[in-house]
mmCIF file of C-alpha atoms in Angstrom:
data_model
loop_
_atom_site.group_PDB
_atom_site.id
_atom_site.type_symbol
_atom_site.label_atom_id
_atom_site.label_comp_id
_atom_site.label_asym_id
_atom_site.label_seq_id
_atom_site.Cartn_x
_atom_site.Cartn_y
_atom_site.Cartn_z
ATOM 1 C CA UNK A 1 -0.765 -3.845 -6.240
ATOM 2 C CA UNK A 2 -1.560 -0.258 -4.156
ATOM 3 C CA UNK A 3 -1.545 1.873 -8.014
ATOM 4 C CA UNK A 4 -4.251 -0.641 -9.096
ATOM 5 C CA UNK A 5 -6.474 -0.117 -6.217
ATOM 6 C CA UNK A 6 -6.313 3.582 -6.657
ATOM 7 C CA UNK A 7 -7.605 3.695 -9.860
ATOM 8 C CA UNK A 8 -9.917 0.623 -9.433
ATOM 9 C CA UNK A 9 -12.995 2.988 -8.318
ATOM 10 C CA UNK A 10 -13.084 5.317 -11.226
ATOM 11 C CA UNK A 11 -14.118 2.495 -13.390
ATOM 12 C CA UNK A 12 -15.903 0.384 -10.182
ATOM 13 C CA UNK A 13 -17.752 2.992 -8.501
ATOM 14 C CA UNK A 14 -18.852 0.537 -6.055
ATOM 15 C CA UNK A 15 -15.542 -0.229 -4.660
ATOM 16 C CA UNK A 16 -15.608 3.614 -3.660
ATOM 17 C CA UNK A 17 -14.493 1.722 -0.856
ATOM 18 C CA UNK A 18 -10.635 1.364 -1.796
ATOM 19 C CA UNK A 19 -9.385 4.186 -0.120
ATOM 20 C CA UNK A 20 -10.674 3.970 3.118
ATOM 21 C CA UNK A 21 -9.123 -0.355 3.052
ATOM 22 C CA UNK A 22 -6.075 0.743 1.907
ATOM 23 C CA UNK A 23 -5.529 4.164 4.652
ATOM 24 C CA UNK A 24 -6.285 1.130 7.299
ATOM 25 C CA UNK A 25 -4.177 -1.121 6.712
ATOM 26 C CA UNK A 26 -0.591 1.477 5.413
ATOM 27 C CA UNK A 27 -1.714 3.097 9.377
ATOM 28 C CA UNK A 28 -1.780 0.222 10.797
ATOM 29 C CA UNK A 29 1.200 -1.270 9.575
ATOM 30 C CA UNK A 30 3.240 2.045 10.047
ATOM 31 C CA UNK A 31 1.628 1.304 13.480
ATOM 32 C CA UNK A 32 3.349 -1.428 14.111
ATOM 33 C CA UNK A 33 6.915 -0.506 12.460
ATOM 34 C CA UNK A 34 7.234 2.612 14.341
ATOM 35 C CA UNK A 35 6.584 1.051 17.887
ATOM 36 C CA UNK A 36 9.379 -1.848 16.049
ATOM 37 C CA UNK A 37 12.355 -0.245 17.268
ATOM 38 C CA UNK A 38 14.068 -3.480 17.148
ATOM 39 C CA UNK A 39 12.586 -4.086 13.715
ATOM 40 C CA UNK A 40 15.473 -5.608 11.115
ATOM 41 C CA UNK A 41 13.189 -5.295 8.166
ATOM 42 C CA UNK A 42 11.696 -2.870 6.126
ATOM 43 C CA UNK A 43 8.968 -1.145 5.421
ATOM 44 C CA UNK A 44 9.125 -1.263 1.691
ATOM 45 C CA UNK A 45 9.237 -5.807 2.669
ATOM 46 C CA UNK A 46 6.189 -5.495 4.733
ATOM 47 C CA UNK A 47 4.287 -3.927 1.615
ATOM 48 C CA UNK A 48 5.458 -6.794 -0.064
ATOM 49 C CA UNK A 49 4.468 -9.297 2.385
ATOM 50 C CA UNK A 50 1.209 -7.646 2.409
ATOM 51 C CA UNK A 51 0.754 -7.325 -1.847
ATOM 52 C CA UNK A 52 1.478 -11.454 -1.228
ATOM 53 C CA UNK A 53 -1.103 -11.822 1.612
ATOM 54 C CA UNK A 54 -3.235 -9.355 -0.437
ATOM 55 C CA UNK A 55 -3.802 -12.270 -3.002
ATOM 56 C CA UNK A 56 -4.069 -15.396 -1.222
ATOM 57 C CA UNK A 57 -7.338 -14.397 -0.481
ATOM 58 C CA UNK A 58 -8.336 -16.828 -4.462
ATOM 59 C CA UNK A 59 -6.289 -19.857 -4.156
ATOM 60 C CA UNK A 60 -7.332 -19.722 -0.581
ATOM 61 C CA UNK A 61 -11.091 -19.641 -1.833
ATOM 62 C CA UNK A 62 -10.167 -22.828 -4.518
ATOM 63 C CA UNK A 63 -8.775 -24.740 -1.346
ATOM 64 C CA UNK A 64 -12.023 -23.935 0.870
ATOM 65 C CA UNK A 65 -14.584 -25.169 -1.827
ATOM 66 C CA UNK A 66 -11.583 -28.130 -3.064
ATOM 67 C CA UNK A 67 -12.087 -29.412 0.712
ATOM 68 C CA UNK A 68 -15.674 -28.850 0.824
ATOM 69 C CA UNK A 69 -16.101 -31.175 -2.001
ATOM 70 C CA UNK A 70 -14.794 -33.416 -0.773
ATOM 71 C CA UNK A 71 -15.732 -33.499 3.096
ATOM 72 C CA UNK A 72 -19.865 -33.356 1.203
ATOM 73 C CA UNK A 73 -20.125 -29.550 2.647
ATOM 74 C CA UNK A 74 -22.039 -27.017 1.666
ATOM 75 C CA UNK A 75 -19.556 -24.110 -0.341
ATOM 76 C CA UNK A 76 -21.937 -21.233 0.613
ATOM 77 C CA UNK A 77 -22.950 -23.386 3.892
ATOM 78 C CA UNK A 78 -21.971 -22.626 7.446
ATOM 79 C CA UNK A 79 -20.098 -24.984 7.998
ATOM 80 C CA UNK A 80 -17.823 -24.186 4.577
ATOM 81 C CA UNK A 81 -17.752 -20.673 6.383
ATOM 82 C CA UNK A 82 -17.072 -21.360 9.638
ATOM 83 C CA UNK A 83 -14.704 -24.324 10.341
ATOM 84 C CA UNK A 84 -13.437 -25.422 6.153
ATOM 85 C CA UNK A 85 -12.439 -21.335 5.675
ATOM 86 C CA UNK A 86 -11.308 -20.729 9.606
ATOM 87 C CA UNK A 87 -8.976 -23.288 9.063
ATOM 88 C CA UNK A 88 -7.540 -22.629 5.764
ATOM 89 C CA UNK A 89 -6.811 -18.953 6.335
ATOM 90 C CA UNK A 90 -5.579 -20.068 9.738
ATOM 91 C CA UNK A 91 -2.889 -22.172 8.061
ATOM 92 C CA UNK A 92 -2.304 -20.679 5.406
ATOM 93 C CA UNK A 93 -1.401 -16.913 6.417
ATOM 94 C CA UNK A 94 1.014 -18.070 8.448
ATOM 95 C CA UNK A 95 2.946 -19.795 4.901
ATOM 96 C CA UNK A 96 4.745 -16.393 3.700
ATOM 97 C CA UNK A 97 6.657 -15.999 6.710
ATOM 98 C CA UNK A 98 7.153 -20.109 7.029
ATOM 99 C CA UNK A 99 9.102 -19.717 3.700
ATOM 100 C CA UNK A 100 11.545 -17.360 4.741
ATOM 101 C CA UNK A 101 12.894 -20.239 6.597
ATOM 102 C CA UNK A 102 13.519 -22.462 3.944
ATOM 103 C CA UNK A 103 14.245 -19.386 0.736
ATOM 104 C CA UNK A 104 16.178 -17.177 2.878
ATOM 105 C CA UNK A 105 17.622 -18.997 5.868
ATOM 106 C CA UNK A 106 20.189 -16.990 6.512
ATOM 107 C CA UNK A 107 18.127 -14.027 6.745
ATOM 108 C CA UNK A 108 15.896 -16.082 8.594
ATOM 109 C CA UNK A 109 18.932 -16.638 11.512
ATOM 110 C CA UNK A 110 19.118 -13.153 11.644
ATOM 111 C CA UNK A 111 15.415 -11.940 12.238
ATOM 112 C CA UNK A 112 14.424 -10.869 15.630
ATOM 113 C CA UNK A 113 11.635 -11.855 17.139
ATOM 114 C CA UNK A 114 9.737 -8.577 16.200
ATOM 115 C CA UNK A 115 10.260 -8.984 13.045
ATOM 116 C CA UNK A 116 8.256 -12.237 13.086
ATOM 117 C CA UNK A 117 5.614 -10.540 13.769
ATOM 118 C CA UNK A 118 5.794 -7.715 11.820
ATOM 119 C CA UNK A 119 5.795 -10.227 8.520
ATOM 120 C CA UNK A 120 3.275 -12.057 10.359
ATOM 121 C CA UNK A 121 0.541 -9.149 10.631
ATOM 122 C CA UNK A 122 1.936 -8.091 6.908
ATOM 123 C CA UNK A 123 0.802 -10.623 5.782
ATOM 124 C CA UNK A 124 -2.217 -10.801 7.667
ATOM 125 C CA UNK A 125 -3.396 -6.976 6.571
ATOM 126 C CA UNK A 126 -3.284 -7.937 2.870
ATOM 127 C CA UNK A 127 -5.582 -10.729 3.539
ATOM 128 C CA UNK A 128 -7.455 -8.148 5.398
ATOM 129 C CA UNK A 129 -7.461 -6.284 2.388
ATOM 130 C CA UNK A 130 -8.642 -8.812 0.082
ATOM 131 C CA UNK A 131 -11.599 -9.774 1.978
ATOM 132 C CA UNK A 132 -12.421 -6.147 3.237
ATOM 133 C CA UNK A 133 -13.267 -5.658 -1.205
ATOM 134 C CA UNK A 134 -13.924 -9.139 -2.064
ATOM 135 C CA UNK A 135 -15.224 -11.602 0.238
ATOM 136 C CA UNK A 136 -18.548 -11.884 2.117
ATOM 137 C CA UNK A 137 -18.606 -14.125 4.680
ATOM 138 C CA UNK A 138 -21.496 -15.907 3.772
ATOM 139 C CA UNK A 139 -22.067 -13.831 0.722
ATOM 140 C CA UNK A 140 -25.222 -11.809 0.540
ATOM 141 C CA UNK A 141 -24.546 -10.957 4.472
ATOM 142 C CA UNK A 142 -23.967 -7.601 5.731
ATOM 143 C CA UNK A 143 -23.150 -8.282 9.292
ATOM 144 C CA UNK A 144 -19.957 -7.951 9.148
ATOM 145 C CA UNK A 145 -18.508 -4.211 9.545
ATOM 146 C CA UNK A 146 -15.571 -2.692 9.781
ATOM 147 C CA UNK A 147 -14.879 -0.482 12.933
ATOM 148 C CA UNK A 148 -13.266 2.717 13.079
ATOM 149 C CA UNK A 149 -10.792 2.363 15.976
ATOM 150 C CA UNK A 150 -7.454 3.972 15.438
ATOM 151 C CA UNK A 151 -4.723 1.763 17.676
ATOM 152 C CA UNK A 152 -4.133 -1.069 15.076
ATOM 153 C CA UNK A 153 -7.516 -0.303 12.924
ATOM 154 C CA UNK A 154 -9.424 -3.296 11.142
ATOM 155 C CA UNK A 155 -11.691 -4.690 13.337
ATOM 156 C CA UNK A 156 -15.052 -5.822 12.800
ATOM 157 C CA UNK A 157 -18.249 -6.580 14.733
ATOM 158 C CA UNK A 158 -20.501 -9.256 13.807
ATOM 159 C CA UNK A 159 -24.353 -9.384 14.814
ATOM 160 C CA UNK A 160 -25.849 -12.311 15.126
ATOM 161 C CA UNK A 161 -28.998 -13.765 16.157
ATOM 162 C CA UNK A 162 -30.531 -11.337 19.175
ATOM 163 C CA UNK A 163 -28.469 -8.700 18.326
ATOM 164 C CA UNK A 164 -25.018 -10.495 19.897
ATOM 165 C CA UNK A 165 -22.392 -9.477 19.656
ATOM 166 C CA UNK A 166 -18.934 -10.406 18.397
ATOM 167 C CA UNK A 167 -15.509 -8.981 17.663
ATOM 168 C CA UNK A 168 -12.850 -10.311 15.650
ATOM 169 C CA UNK A 169 -9.346 -8.188 15.937
ATOM 170 C CA UNK A 170 -8.248 -8.686 12.039
ATOM 171 C CA UNK A 171 -6.365 -10.893 9.954
ATOM 172 C CA UNK A 172 -2.853 -8.555 11.073
ATOM 173 C CA UNK A 173 -3.311 -8.718 14.465
ATOM 174 C CA UNK A 174 -4.333 -11.989 15.314
ATOM 175 C CA UNK A 175 -1.428 -13.813 12.783
ATOM 176 C CA UNK A 176 0.879 -10.758 14.191
ATOM 177 C CA UNK A 177 0.397 -12.195 17.994
ATOM 178 C CA UNK A 178 1.121 -16.285 16.559
ATOM 179 C CA UNK A 179 4.101 -14.644 14.528
ATOM 180 C CA UNK A 180 5.253 -12.485 17.401
ATOM 181 C CA UNK A 181 5.771 -16.058 19.149
ATOM 182 C CA UNK A 182 7.054 -17.863 16.799
ATOM 183 C CA UNK A 183 8.902 -14.996 16.995
ATOM 184 C CA UNK A 184 9.923 -16.070 20.766
ATOM 185 C CA UNK A 185 10.236 -19.366 20.411
ATOM 186 C CA UNK A 186 12.975 -19.436 17.910
ATOM 187 C CA UNK A 187 15.041 -16.475 19.221
ATOM 188 C CA UNK A 188 14.762 -16.976 22.651
ATOM 189 C CA UNK A 189 15.867 -20.850 22.307
ATOM 190 C CA UNK A 190 14.254 -22.250 25.162
ATOM 191 C CA UNK A 191 11.701 -25.725 25.068
ATOM 192 C CA UNK A 192 8.401 -24.210 26.886
ATOM 193 C CA UNK A 193 8.791 -21.024 24.872
ATOM 194 C CA UNK A 194 7.039 -23.163 21.724
ATOM 195 C CA UNK A 195 3.523 -23.576 23.772
ATOM 196 C CA UNK A 196 3.591 -19.718 23.301
ATOM 197 C CA UNK A 197 2.468 -20.092 19.303
ATOM 198 C CA UNK A 198 0.541 -22.686 19.780
ATOM 199 C CA UNK A 199 -1.332 -20.621 22.545
ATOM 200 C CA UNK A 200 -1.201 -17.676 20.279
ATOM 201 C CA UNK A 201 -2.600 -20.061 17.351
ATOM 202 C CA UNK A 202 -5.395 -21.645 19.679
ATOM 203 C CA UNK A 203 -6.269 -17.914 20.576
ATOM 204 C CA UNK A 204 -6.545 -16.957 16.891
ATOM 205 C CA UNK A 205 -8.074 -20.008 15.599
ATOM 206 C CA UNK A 206 -11.112 -19.421 18.222
ATOM 207 C CA UNK A 207 -11.709 -15.807 17.970
ATOM 208 C CA UNK A 208 -11.994 -16.337 14.119
ATOM 209 C CA UNK A 209 -14.354 -19.697 14.492
ATOM 210 C CA UNK A 210 -16.017 -17.808 16.305
ATOM 211 C CA UNK A 211 -16.552 -13.792 14.148
ATOM 212 C CA UNK A 212 -17.337 -16.603 11.479
ATOM 213 C CA UNK A 213 -19.614 -18.195 12.796
ATOM 214 C CA UNK A 214 -21.878 -14.806 14.348
ATOM 215 C CA UNK A 215 -21.653 -13.899 11.017
ATOM 216 C CA UNK A 216 -23.209 -16.769 9.411
ATOM 217 C CA UNK A 217 -26.004 -16.356 11.833
ATOM 218 C CA UNK A 218 -25.015 -19.623 14.254
ATOM 219 C CA UNK A 219 -23.382 -20.698 17.084
ATOM 220 C CA UNK A 220 -20.900 -22.595 18.625
ATOM 221 C CA UNK A 221 -21.253 -25.851 19.652
ATOM 222 C CA UNK A 222 -21.299 -25.914 23.571
ATOM 223 C CA UNK A 223 -17.907 -27.095 24.332
ATOM 224 C CA UNK A 224 -15.672 -24.659 21.499
ATOM 225 C CA UNK A 225 -17.719 -21.655 23.414
ATOM 226 C CA UNK A 226 -16.818 -23.457 26.651
ATOM 227 C CA UNK A 227 -12.941 -23.025 25.635
ATOM 228 C CA UNK A 228 -13.241 -19.888 23.137
ATOM 229 C CA UNK A 229 -14.787 -18.059 26.834
ATOM 230 C CA UNK A 230 -11.635 -19.565 28.336
ATOM 231 C CA UNK A 231 -9.535 -17.983 26.306
ATOM 232 C CA UNK A 232 -10.849 -15.052 27.050
ATOM 233 C CA UNK A 233 -14.227 -15.097 24.821
ATOM 234 C CA UNK A 234 -12.258 -12.644 22.119
ATOM 235 C CA UNK A 235 -10.967 -9.674 24.485
ATOM 236 C CA UNK A 236 -7.336 -10.715 24.114
ATOM 237 C CA UNK A 237 -6.849 -9.751 20.710
ATOM 238 C CA UNK A 238 -8.847 -6.737 20.721
ATOM 239 C CA UNK A 239 -8.385 -3.496 21.442
#
């Protein structure tokens, strides 16, 4: 995958963003791996999960289109780019991590909490890379841009009506947050710990929803906005 993306700019100059996007993903994964002293998964494994996350963008697009059609929504409309797209992506990008428990049970039992975080973050980084290269939300909208932070790079900024700003930490950070919370619950063997992945998933979903809504030139329902504000309004995931 990496080799293919490296040669793309030579044939499609319009995709010159490939190298900066790849570097952003690599730096992000390197930072997480270097800080995770108790990890048992290799960096090569993280790159494999990144590749899986990268290719997920296509089945996600098919699922979102099918769901929008089933619900009678415009596939290019605001509803499809907010509630439908966010729901599909937030659930689907955890699938590779959850499959580890099904396909590699022995290995899963040896995983530390931080391993869950890393595998989830790597999957999110791959999806983030694919969206950076191929997807605009909504099509033709140029509002979201990647910010230039050094620590956990890859966040995005959306400028909405009246120049209101919404920052999304990125799929790598939010998916890693949910994966890490799930890892604590699995490894910790405490009933109350299972509230952590629920809270993390809620924060991730609301941050993603708020960003997509702003990027689509729309606003959240007042009730949803109130809950999002209660959960930090995006400040809990953005450094």
